Short mmCIF file of C-alpha atoms and ligand atoms in Angstrom, two decimals:
data_model
loop_
_atom_site.label_atom_id
_atom_site.label_comp_id
_atom_site.label_asym_id
_atom_site.label_seq_id
_atom_site.Cartn_x
_atom_site.Cartn_y
_atom_site.Cartn_z
CA MET A 1 0.00 0.00 0.00
CA GLY A 2 1.11 3.57 -0.51
CA ASN A 3 0.05 6.97 -1.69
CA ILE A 4 -1.72 7.55 -4.97
CA LEU A 5 -2.33 10.89 -6.64
CA ILE A 6 -4.98 11.00 -9.35
CA LYS A 7 -4.45 14.17 -11.38
CA ASN A 8 -6.88 16.37 -13.25
CA ALA A 9 -9.95 14.16 -13.27
CA GLN A 10 -13.62 14.81 -13.70
CA ILE A 11 -14.88 13.54 -10.33
CA VAL A 12 -18.44 12.31 -9.88
CA THR A 13 -18.43 12.55 -6.09
CA MET A 14 -21.93 11.33 -5.15
CA ASN A 15 -21.49 13.37 -1.97
CA GLN A 16 -24.54 14.91 -0.29
CA ALA A 17 -24.76 17.67 -2.91
CA GLU A 18 -23.92 15.19 -5.70
CA GLU A 19 -21.20 17.52 -6.96
CA ILE A 20 -19.19 16.90 -10.08
CA ILE A 21 -15.82 18.61 -9.86
CA ILE A 22 -12.59 18.78 -11.80
CA GLY A 23 -9.35 18.27 -9.93
CA ASP A 24 -7.14 15.79 -8.10
CA ILE A 25 -7.71 13.01 -5.60
CA TYR A 26 -5.01 12.18 -3.09
CA ILE A 27 -5.18 8.75 -1.46
CA GLU A 28 -3.00 7.94 1.53
CA GLU A 29 -2.96 4.29 2.52
CA ASN A 30 -6.61 3.33 2.03
CA VAL A 31 -8.31 6.67 2.63
CA ILE A 32 -9.15 9.71 0.49
CA LYS A 33 -7.23 12.60 2.07
CA VAL A 34 -7.80 15.38 -0.44
CA ILE A 35 -10.34 15.83 -3.19
CA GLY A 36 -10.35 18.67 -5.73
CA GLY A 37 -7.76 21.32 -6.47
CA ASN A 38 -4.40 21.02 -8.17
CA LEU A 39 -2.02 19.26 -5.79
CA PRO A 40 1.78 19.31 -5.84
CA ILE A 41 3.45 16.04 -6.78
CA ASN A 42 5.49 15.39 -3.64
CA HIS A 43 6.27 12.06 -2.04
CA VAL A 44 3.72 10.01 -3.92
CA ASP A 45 4.22 6.39 -4.82
CA LYS A 46 1.98 6.45 -7.85
CA ILE A 47 0.61 9.23 -10.06
CA ILE A 48 -2.30 8.57 -12.39
CA ASP A 49 -2.86 11.19 -15.08
CA ALA A 50 -6.64 11.32 -15.32
CA THR A 51 -6.88 14.12 -17.84
CA ASN A 52 -10.09 13.57 -19.83
CA ARG A 53 -11.00 10.74 -17.49
CA THR A 54 -13.99 10.41 -15.16
CA VAL A 55 -13.59 9.06 -11.63
CA ILE A 56 -16.62 7.50 -9.98
CA PRO A 57 -17.26 5.72 -6.68
CA GLY A 58 -16.81 1.98 -7.24
CA PHE A 59 -20.09 0.18 -7.88
CA ILE A 60 -21.63 -1.83 -5.07
CA GLN A 61 -23.53 -4.92 -6.17
CA THR A 62 -25.77 -6.26 -3.45
CA HIS A 63 -26.58 -9.66 -4.95
CA ILE A 64 -24.04 -11.92 -6.67
CA HIS A 65 -23.28 -15.66 -6.78
CA LEU A 66 -19.57 -16.01 -7.55
CA CYS A 67 -19.85 -19.79 -7.42
CA GLN A 68 -22.15 -19.70 -10.48
CA THR A 69 -19.79 -17.86 -12.85
CA LEU A 70 -18.64 -21.10 -14.49
CA PHE A 71 -22.27 -22.12 -15.15
CA ARG A 72 -22.82 -19.38 -17.70
CA GLY A 73 -24.63 -20.75 -20.74
CA LYS A 74 -25.63 -23.91 -18.89
CA GLY A 75 -28.97 -22.62 -17.63
CA ASP A 76 -30.60 -20.65 -20.38
CA ASP A 77 -34.31 -20.30 -21.08
CA LEU A 78 -35.79 -21.78 -17.93
CA GLU A 79 -37.82 -20.27 -15.13
CA LEU A 80 -36.60 -20.21 -11.54
CA MET A 81 -37.61 -23.52 -9.96
CA ASP A 82 -36.81 -25.60 -13.07
CA TRP A 83 -33.58 -23.68 -13.53
CA LEU A 84 -32.54 -24.52 -9.95
CA ARG A 85 -33.66 -28.15 -10.01
CA LYS A 86 -32.43 -29.09 -13.48
CA ARG A 87 -29.32 -26.98 -13.82
CA ILE A 88 -28.02 -24.91 -10.93
CA TRP A 89 -28.30 -27.31 -8.01
CA PRO A 90 -26.66 -30.23 -9.85
CA LEU A 91 -23.91 -27.88 -11.03
CA GLU A 92 -23.34 -26.49 -7.53
CA ALA A 93 -23.25 -30.06 -6.21
CA ALA A 94 -20.46 -30.87 -8.69
CA HIS A 95 -18.19 -28.05 -7.48
CA ASP A 96 -14.91 -28.94 -5.85
CA GLU A 97 -12.36 -26.74 -4.07
CA GLU A 98 -10.62 -25.76 -7.27
CA SER A 99 -13.64 -25.16 -9.45
CA ILE A 100 -15.25 -22.88 -6.88
CA TYR A 101 -12.03 -20.92 -6.49
CA TYR A 102 -11.72 -20.38 -10.24
CA SER A 103 -15.43 -19.63 -10.60
CA ALA A 104 -15.06 -16.94 -7.94
CA MET A 105 -11.83 -15.54 -9.40
CA LEU A 106 -13.33 -15.34 -12.90
CA GLY A 107 -16.40 -13.55 -11.57
CA ILE A 108 -14.31 -11.15 -9.50
CA GLY A 109 -12.14 -10.37 -12.52
CA GLU A 110 -15.22 -9.41 -14.51
CA LEU A 111 -16.58 -7.34 -11.65
CA LEU A 112 -13.38 -5.39 -11.07
CA GLU A 113 -12.91 -4.90 -14.78
CA SER A 114 -16.32 -3.28 -14.98
CA GLY A 115 -15.87 -0.99 -11.97
CA THR A 116 -17.55 -2.99 -9.20
CA THR A 117 -15.56 -2.70 -5.98
CA THR A 118 -17.96 -4.25 -3.43
CA ILE A 119 -20.22 -7.28 -3.64
CA VAL A 120 -22.75 -9.04 -1.49
CA ASP A 121 -22.13 -12.64 -2.49
CA MET A 122 -23.88 -15.93 -1.80
CA GLU A 123 -21.90 -19.12 -2.25
CA THR A 124 -23.05 -22.74 -2.29
CA VAL A 125 -23.30 -25.41 0.43
CA HIS A 126 -19.71 -26.65 0.21
CA HIS A 127 -16.21 -25.25 -0.41
CA THR A 128 -17.13 -21.65 0.45
CA GLU A 129 -13.72 -21.38 2.11
CA HIS A 130 -12.18 -21.35 -1.38
CA ALA A 131 -14.43 -18.57 -2.62
CA PHE A 132 -13.33 -16.53 0.39
CA ARG A 133 -9.74 -17.29 -0.59
CA ALA A 134 -10.38 -15.81 -4.06
CA ILE A 135 -12.04 -12.76 -2.50
CA ALA A 136 -9.11 -12.28 -0.13
CA GLU A 137 -6.48 -12.60 -2.86
CA SER A 138 -8.28 -10.43 -5.41
CA GLY A 139 -8.64 -7.40 -3.17
CA ILE A 140 -12.38 -6.90 -3.84
CA ARG A 141 -14.55 -5.76 -0.93
CA ALA A 142 -17.15 -8.40 -0.11
CA VAL A 143 -19.91 -9.46 2.21
CA SER A 144 -20.22 -13.18 1.60
CA GLY A 145 -21.44 -16.41 3.10
CA LYS A 146 -22.03 -20.09 2.65
CA VAL A 147 -25.50 -20.89 1.36
CA MET A 148 -27.76 -22.69 3.86
CA MET A 149 -30.18 -25.37 2.62
CA ASP A 150 -31.51 -27.81 5.20
CA LYS A 151 -34.83 -28.58 3.50
CA GLY A 152 -36.18 -29.58 0.09
CA ASP A 153 -36.81 -33.03 -1.33
CA GLU A 154 -35.70 -31.95 -4.76
CA VAL A 155 -32.33 -30.64 -3.69
CA PRO A 156 -29.65 -33.12 -4.90
CA LEU A 157 -28.39 -35.42 -2.16
CA ALA A 158 -24.93 -33.89 -2.38
CA LEU A 159 -26.33 -30.46 -1.41
CA GLN A 160 -28.56 -31.58 1.44
CA GLU A 161 -27.29 -30.65 4.85
CA ASN A 162 -28.72 -30.95 8.30
CA THR A 163 -29.58 -27.91 10.36
CA ALA A 164 -26.81 -28.21 12.94
CA GLU A 165 -24.16 -28.82 10.27
CA SER A 166 -25.30 -25.84 8.23
CA ILE A 167 -25.15 -23.56 11.24
CA GLN A 168 -21.84 -24.84 12.55
CA GLN A 169 -20.13 -24.51 9.18
CA SER A 170 -21.50 -20.99 8.76
CA VAL A 171 -20.26 -19.95 12.20
CA ASP A 172 -16.82 -21.47 11.51
CA LEU A 173 -16.54 -19.47 8.29
CA LEU A 174 -17.80 -16.33 10.03
CA GLU A 175 -15.22 -16.64 12.77
CA LYS A 176 -12.44 -17.07 10.23
CA TRP A 177 -13.40 -14.40 7.68
CA ASN A 178 -15.61 -11.73 9.27
CA GLY A 179 -13.51 -8.57 9.55
CA PHE A 180 -10.61 -9.93 7.48
CA ASP A 181 -8.16 -7.35 6.08
CA ASP A 182 -9.30 -4.40 8.16
CA GLY A 183 -12.98 -5.18 7.50
CA ARG A 184 -12.68 -5.58 3.73
CA ILE A 185 -14.39 -8.96 4.08
CA GLN A 186 -17.54 -9.44 6.12
CA TYR A 187 -19.65 -12.51 6.69
CA ALA A 188 -23.38 -12.71 5.92
CA PHE A 189 -25.60 -15.61 6.92
CA SER A 190 -27.07 -16.80 3.61
CA PRO A 191 -30.14 -19.00 3.93
CA ARG A 192 -30.83 -19.56 0.22
CA PHE A 193 -34.58 -18.86 0.31
CA VAL A 194 -37.52 -19.86 2.47
CA VAL A 195 -38.19 -22.85 0.18
CA SER A 196 -34.88 -24.49 1.15
CA CYS A 197 -34.72 -23.63 4.87
CA THR A 198 -36.44 -25.02 7.94
CA GLU A 199 -37.98 -22.69 10.48
CA GLU A 200 -35.50 -24.02 13.03
CA LEU A 201 -32.60 -22.89 10.84
CA LEU A 202 -34.06 -19.45 10.16
CA LYS A 203 -34.71 -18.90 13.88
CA GLU A 204 -31.11 -19.79 14.66
CA VAL A 205 -29.91 -17.43 11.91
CA LYS A 206 -31.90 -14.67 13.56
CA ILE A 207 -30.22 -15.31 16.93
CA LEU A 208 -26.73 -15.58 15.48
CA SER A 209 -27.03 -12.57 13.19
CA ASP A 210 -28.04 -10.50 16.23
CA GLN A 211 -25.25 -11.95 18.32
CA TYR A 212 -22.51 -11.29 15.73
CA ARG A 213 -24.19 -8.14 14.28
CA VAL A 214 -23.80 -9.46 10.72
CA LYS A 215 -26.03 -9.31 7.67
CA VAL A 216 -28.54 -11.88 6.49
CA HIS A 217 -28.71 -12.28 2.71
CA THR A 218 -31.46 -14.27 1.02
CA HIS A 219 -33.81 -14.39 -1.99
CA ALA A 220 -37.48 -13.47 -1.62
CA SER A 221 -40.59 -13.11 -3.75
CA GLU A 222 -38.77 -13.65 -7.00
CA ASN A 223 -41.12 -16.04 -8.77
CA LYS A 224 -44.80 -16.92 -8.47
CA GLY A 225 -44.07 -20.68 -8.18
CA GLU A 226 -41.63 -20.00 -5.33
CA ILE A 227 -44.19 -17.80 -3.56
CA GLN A 228 -46.82 -20.51 -3.85
CA ILE A 229 -44.51 -23.07 -2.21
CA VAL A 230 -43.79 -20.65 0.65
CA GLN A 231 -47.50 -19.88 1.05
CA GLU A 232 -48.39 -23.60 1.16
CA GLU A 233 -45.66 -24.43 3.67
CA THR A 234 -45.88 -21.45 6.00
CA GLY A 235 -49.31 -20.00 5.31
CA MET A 236 -47.59 -16.66 4.73
CA ARG A 237 -45.93 -14.63 2.07
CA ASN A 238 -42.11 -14.46 2.07
CA VAL A 239 -41.49 -11.10 3.71
CA VAL A 240 -44.32 -11.55 6.22
CA TYR A 241 -42.84 -14.90 7.22
CA LEU A 242 -39.31 -13.48 7.57
CA ASP A 243 -40.73 -10.67 9.68
CA HIS A 244 -42.69 -13.16 11.77
CA LEU A 245 -39.34 -14.85 12.56
CA GLY A 246 -37.82 -11.50 13.55
CA LEU A 247 -35.51 -11.30 10.55
CA ALA A 248 -36.92 -8.14 8.99
CA ASN A 249 -34.50 -5.40 10.02
CA ASP A 250 -31.83 -3.19 8.49
CA ARG A 251 -29.34 -6.07 8.41
CA LEU A 252 -31.53 -8.05 5.99
CA ILE A 253 -30.77 -7.95 2.25
CA LEU A 254 -33.51 -9.44 0.08
CA ALA A 255 -32.74 -10.21 -3.54
CA HIS A 256 -35.45 -9.65 -6.17
CA CYS A 257 -38.68 -8.71 -4.30
CA ILE A 258 -40.74 -8.65 -7.50
CA TRP A 259 -44.12 -9.86 -6.30
CA LEU A 260 -44.65 -7.95 -3.06
CA ASP A 261 -48.10 -7.34 -1.65
CA GLU A 262 -48.93 -4.18 0.32
CA GLU A 263 -48.13 -5.74 3.68
CA GLU A 264 -44.70 -6.90 2.47
CA LYS A 265 -43.93 -3.46 1.07
CA ARG A 266 -44.88 -1.89 4.37
CA ILE A 267 -42.60 -4.25 6.31
CA ILE A 268 -39.68 -3.49 3.98
CA GLN A 269 -40.19 0.25 4.37
CA ASP A 270 -40.90 0.30 8.10
CA LYS A 271 -38.15 -2.12 9.14
CA GLY A 272 -35.47 -0.72 6.82
CA VAL A 273 -35.00 -4.00 4.93
CA HIS A 274 -32.75 -3.63 1.87
CA VAL A 275 -34.02 -4.75 -1.53
CA SER A 276 -31.48 -5.88 -4.10
CA HIS A 277 -32.98 -5.30 -7.50
CA CYS A 278 -31.62 -7.61 -10.23
CA PRO A 279 -33.27 -6.48 -13.47
CA GLY A 280 -31.19 -8.61 -15.88
CA SER A 281 -31.84 -11.79 -13.95
CA ASN A 282 -35.51 -10.96 -13.44
CA LEU A 283 -35.95 -10.63 -17.19
CA LYS A 284 -33.92 -13.67 -18.24
CA LEU A 285 -35.58 -16.03 -15.77
CA ALA A 286 -38.94 -14.53 -16.79
CA SER A 287 -39.53 -13.76 -13.13
CA GLY A 288 -41.13 -10.34 -13.66
CA ILE A 289 -40.47 -6.63 -13.28
CA ALA A 290 -39.98 -5.31 -9.77
CA ASP A 291 -41.75 -2.03 -9.08
CA THR A 292 -38.65 -0.18 -7.92
CA HIS A 293 -40.22 3.17 -8.80
CA HIS A 294 -42.93 2.56 -6.23
CA LEU A 295 -40.46 1.26 -3.64
CA LEU A 296 -38.24 4.32 -4.00
CA CYS A 297 -41.22 6.69 -3.88
CA ASN A 298 -41.98 5.11 -0.51
CA HIS A 299 -38.39 5.59 0.69
CA ALA A 300 -37.47 1.91 0.64
CA SER A 301 -33.78 1.03 0.31
CA VAL A 302 -33.17 -0.33 -3.21
CA SER A 303 -29.77 -1.20 -4.62
CA LEU A 304 -28.62 -3.29 -7.59
CA GLY A 305 -27.06 -6.67 -8.32
CA ALA A 306 -26.30 -8.78 -11.37
CA ASP A 307 -27.15 -12.04 -9.57
CA GLY A 308 -25.25 -15.08 -10.92
CA ALA A 309 -23.73 -15.36 -14.38
CA PRO A 310 -26.15 -18.08 -15.63
CA CYS A 311 -29.20 -15.92 -14.98
CA ASN A 312 -27.71 -12.87 -16.55
CA ASN A 313 -24.61 -13.75 -18.58
CA ASN A 314 -23.06 -10.46 -17.65
CA LEU A 315 -21.84 -9.38 -14.23
CA ASP A 316 -21.31 -5.76 -15.10
CA MET A 317 -23.15 -2.97 -13.39
CA PHE A 318 -23.50 -0.90 -16.55
CA ASN A 319 -25.92 -3.51 -17.82
CA GLU A 320 -27.93 -3.54 -14.60
CA MET A 321 -28.12 0.24 -14.35
CA ARG A 322 -29.35 0.58 -17.92
CA LEU A 323 -31.98 -2.13 -17.51
CA ALA A 324 -33.09 -0.73 -14.14
CA ALA A 325 -33.83 2.60 -15.81
CA LEU A 326 -35.33 1.30 -19.04
CA ILE A 327 -37.81 -1.23 -17.64
CA GLN A 328 -39.58 1.35 -15.47
CA LYS A 329 -40.21 3.82 -18.28
CA PRO A 330 -42.91 2.02 -20.27
CA ILE A 331 -44.76 1.37 -17.01
CA HIS A 332 -44.42 4.65 -15.13
CA GLY A 333 -43.29 7.16 -17.77
CA PRO A 334 -39.95 8.59 -18.91
CA THR A 335 -38.92 10.32 -15.68
CA ALA A 336 -39.87 7.47 -13.32
CA MET A 337 -36.31 6.14 -13.14
CA ASP A 338 -33.80 8.73 -14.26
CA ALA A 339 -30.07 8.18 -14.69
CA LYS A 340 -29.12 9.87 -11.43
CA THR A 341 -31.53 7.76 -9.38
CA VAL A 342 -30.10 4.60 -10.90
CA PHE A 343 -26.51 5.75 -10.38
CA ARG A 344 -27.35 6.49 -6.75
CA MET A 345 -28.69 2.94 -6.32
CA ALA A 346 -25.46 1.58 -7.83
CA THR A 347 -23.20 3.54 -5.47
CA ILE A 348 -24.34 5.20 -2.24
CA GLY A 349 -27.55 3.11 -2.20
CA GLY A 350 -25.46 -0.07 -2.19
CA ALA A 351 -23.25 1.36 0.57
CA LYS A 352 -26.33 1.90 2.74
CA ALA A 353 -27.47 -1.67 2.09
CA VAL A 354 -24.18 -3.04 3.40
CA GLY A 355 -24.11 -0.57 6.30
CA LEU A 356 -20.94 1.08 5.02
CA GLU A 357 -22.29 4.47 3.94
CA LYS A 358 -19.77 6.22 6.17
CA GLU A 359 -16.91 4.38 4.47
CA ILE A 360 -17.76 3.83 0.80
CA GLY A 361 -20.34 4.71 -1.87
CA SER A 362 -19.14 8.27 -2.55
CA LEU A 363 -15.86 10.09 -3.07
CA GLU A 364 -15.29 12.28 -0.03
CA ILE A 365 -12.47 13.12 2.34
CA GLY A 366 -12.12 10.45 5.00
CA LYS A 367 -13.84 7.72 3.02
CA ARG A 368 -12.12 4.54 1.87
CA ALA A 369 -10.67 4.85 -1.61
CA ASP A 370 -12.93 2.52 -3.60
CA LEU A 371 -13.26 3.95 -7.10
CA ALA A 372 -13.10 3.41 -10.84
CA ILE A 373 -11.44 5.55 -13.49
CA LEU A 374 -13.35 5.66 -16.77
CA ASN A 375 -12.38 6.90 -20.18
CA LEU A 376 -15.66 8.15 -21.59
CA HIS A 377 -14.24 10.05 -24.48
CA ASN A 378 -14.51 7.34 -27.10
CA PHE A 379 -18.07 8.50 -27.49
CA HIS A 380 -20.00 9.71 -30.48
CA THR A 381 -19.91 13.33 -29.52
CA PHE A 382 -17.31 16.03 -29.10
CA PRO A 383 -15.20 15.42 -26.01
CA SER A 384 -16.69 17.89 -23.61
CA TYR A 385 -17.43 18.12 -19.92
CA ASP A 386 -20.82 19.47 -20.89
CA VAL A 387 -22.04 15.94 -21.52
CA ASP A 388 -23.66 14.76 -18.29
CA PRO A 389 -21.31 11.97 -17.24
CA ILE A 390 -24.00 10.18 -15.24
CA SER A 391 -26.34 10.01 -18.23
CA ARG A 392 -23.41 8.89 -20.39
CA ILE A 393 -22.48 6.17 -17.89
CA VAL A 394 -25.99 4.85 -17.27
CA TYR A 395 -27.21 4.83 -20.84
CA SER A 396 -24.12 3.99 -22.87
CA ALA A 397 -20.96 3.12 -20.93
CA THR A 398 -19.54 -0.40 -21.07
CA ARG A 399 -16.88 -2.29 -19.19
CA ALA A 400 -14.44 -1.37 -21.97
CA ASP A 401 -14.56 2.21 -20.65
CA VAL A 402 -13.08 1.24 -17.26
CA GLU A 403 -9.32 1.75 -17.16
CA THR A 404 -8.44 1.41 -13.48
CA THR A 405 -10.21 0.05 -10.41
CA ILE A 406 -9.04 0.84 -6.88
CA VAL A 407 -10.31 -0.90 -3.73
CA ASP A 408 -9.23 0.22 -0.27
CA GLY A 409 -6.49 2.34 -1.77
CA LYS A 410 -5.00 -0.49 -3.83
CA ILE A 411 -5.00 -0.73 -7.61
CA VAL A 412 -6.71 -4.10 -8.17
CA MET A 413 -7.27 -3.78 -11.93
CA GLU A 414 -5.38 -1.69 -14.44
CA ASN A 415 -5.79 -1.84 -18.21
CA LYS A 416 -7.77 -5.08 -17.80
CA ILE A 417 -5.00 -6.77 -15.85
CA MET A 418 -5.88 -8.02 -12.39
CA LYS A 419 -3.37 -7.31 -9.65
CA THR A 420 -3.98 -9.88 -7.00
CA VAL A 421 -2.52 -9.11 -3.61
CA ASP A 422 0.96 -10.44 -3.06
CA LYS A 423 0.20 -12.59 -0.04
CA PRO A 424 -2.01 -15.55 -1.03
CA ILE A 425 -3.91 -17.06 1.87
N1 LIG B 501 -33.53 -18.52 -5.51
C1 LIG B 501 -32.93 -19.51 -4.82
N2 LIG B 501 -31.69 -19.75 -5.27
C2 LIG B 501 -31.48 -18.89 -6.28
C3 LIG B 501 -30.37 -18.63 -7.14
O1 LIG B 501 -29.32 -19.26 -7.08
N3 LIG B 501 -30.54 -17.63 -8.04
C4 LIG B 501 -31.70 -16.93 -8.15
N4 LIG B 501 -31.79 -15.98 -9.05
N5 LIG B 501 -32.74 -17.15 -7.36
C5 LIG B 501 -32.64 -18.11 -6.43
FE1 LIG B 502 -29.60 -15.02 -6.76
#
């Protein structure tokens, strides 16, 4: 680690006033020390000339499955429950220590290359240790956990676990990884979804997540078939059931939330539950269109995630931001989901979901240096700062525009080359 000076950039700060400024950023160790102005080049380890470049807060994706990256193309054109039963569960069951490590590393490479600096990740039943190893070595910031599945006749034998085992293995992983590298890695209990978890397990997750003050990350109300199973088994809808078990609070991250009824929406708003909207996945699995416009109008916390590679084929946030904006417009009108709202969800909104809004999600003095440097000037217009960079990013940027990604003050990707940390675990 050292000092980095980024010179002469267009800086999309996403601070309270959402200022866009031109100037320098000085990073000392892992923290932003100065932002704006023209700084002298003294005693810096690395200078990045960012003339004609745009610096943004690194994207925060609040729902990812790194273990599924290698399954891309193996689960096309199915809806959720068939997709899980026929493709994803057998593939997860076939993972070994090496394949999960490489699946995670490949996914992380794509994420860093496209400007994502933090993920909320859900692994599979086994070998999660090796996904954590990839996270640790890559330098990405992550909240991750072993998936928990102690119920479900259709789950392959190799993925079935008993309640005590599932809990013990989760706690072991938590004790090893939670807080690793000055808090860059955090643990989240990850019961897969209500369909695959016993009430006993979910109650224990509630107790343990309170005890360790860690997040709970699960899927909810993604698909009508899934909701029907939950309704038959519990007599309740997903979010009502999770609330009934005491899990609905501001440490709960719920992926999808497409088919919410009024009571579920109220619980999410009142209890500060975080919704992870995954528009690409919701379209490809034919799950539906989440009413994020309505959720945001009611001050719910909504952030974005690409979900796993087989239900999206693309882990980059540019894709998700664009889809998140576009799908609301035919329903609610052209201003219902503007570029700035979407960009907020992708940055500071994600930071709030992971409880790190004081540390990441915007570029401000005292915050951790998690950022991406973009070259937006290969665009079909005259190079000019008059083009709104947020509109440009949301509606037309691609991963090819990302030149450098920095997490916690370290360059982790430069010119598409990953710079894994020097000390493998
Ligand atoms: N619901 C339960 N498991 C999964 C999963 O792996 N992906 C998605 N999209 N939904 C799920
Ligand atoms: Fe998912």
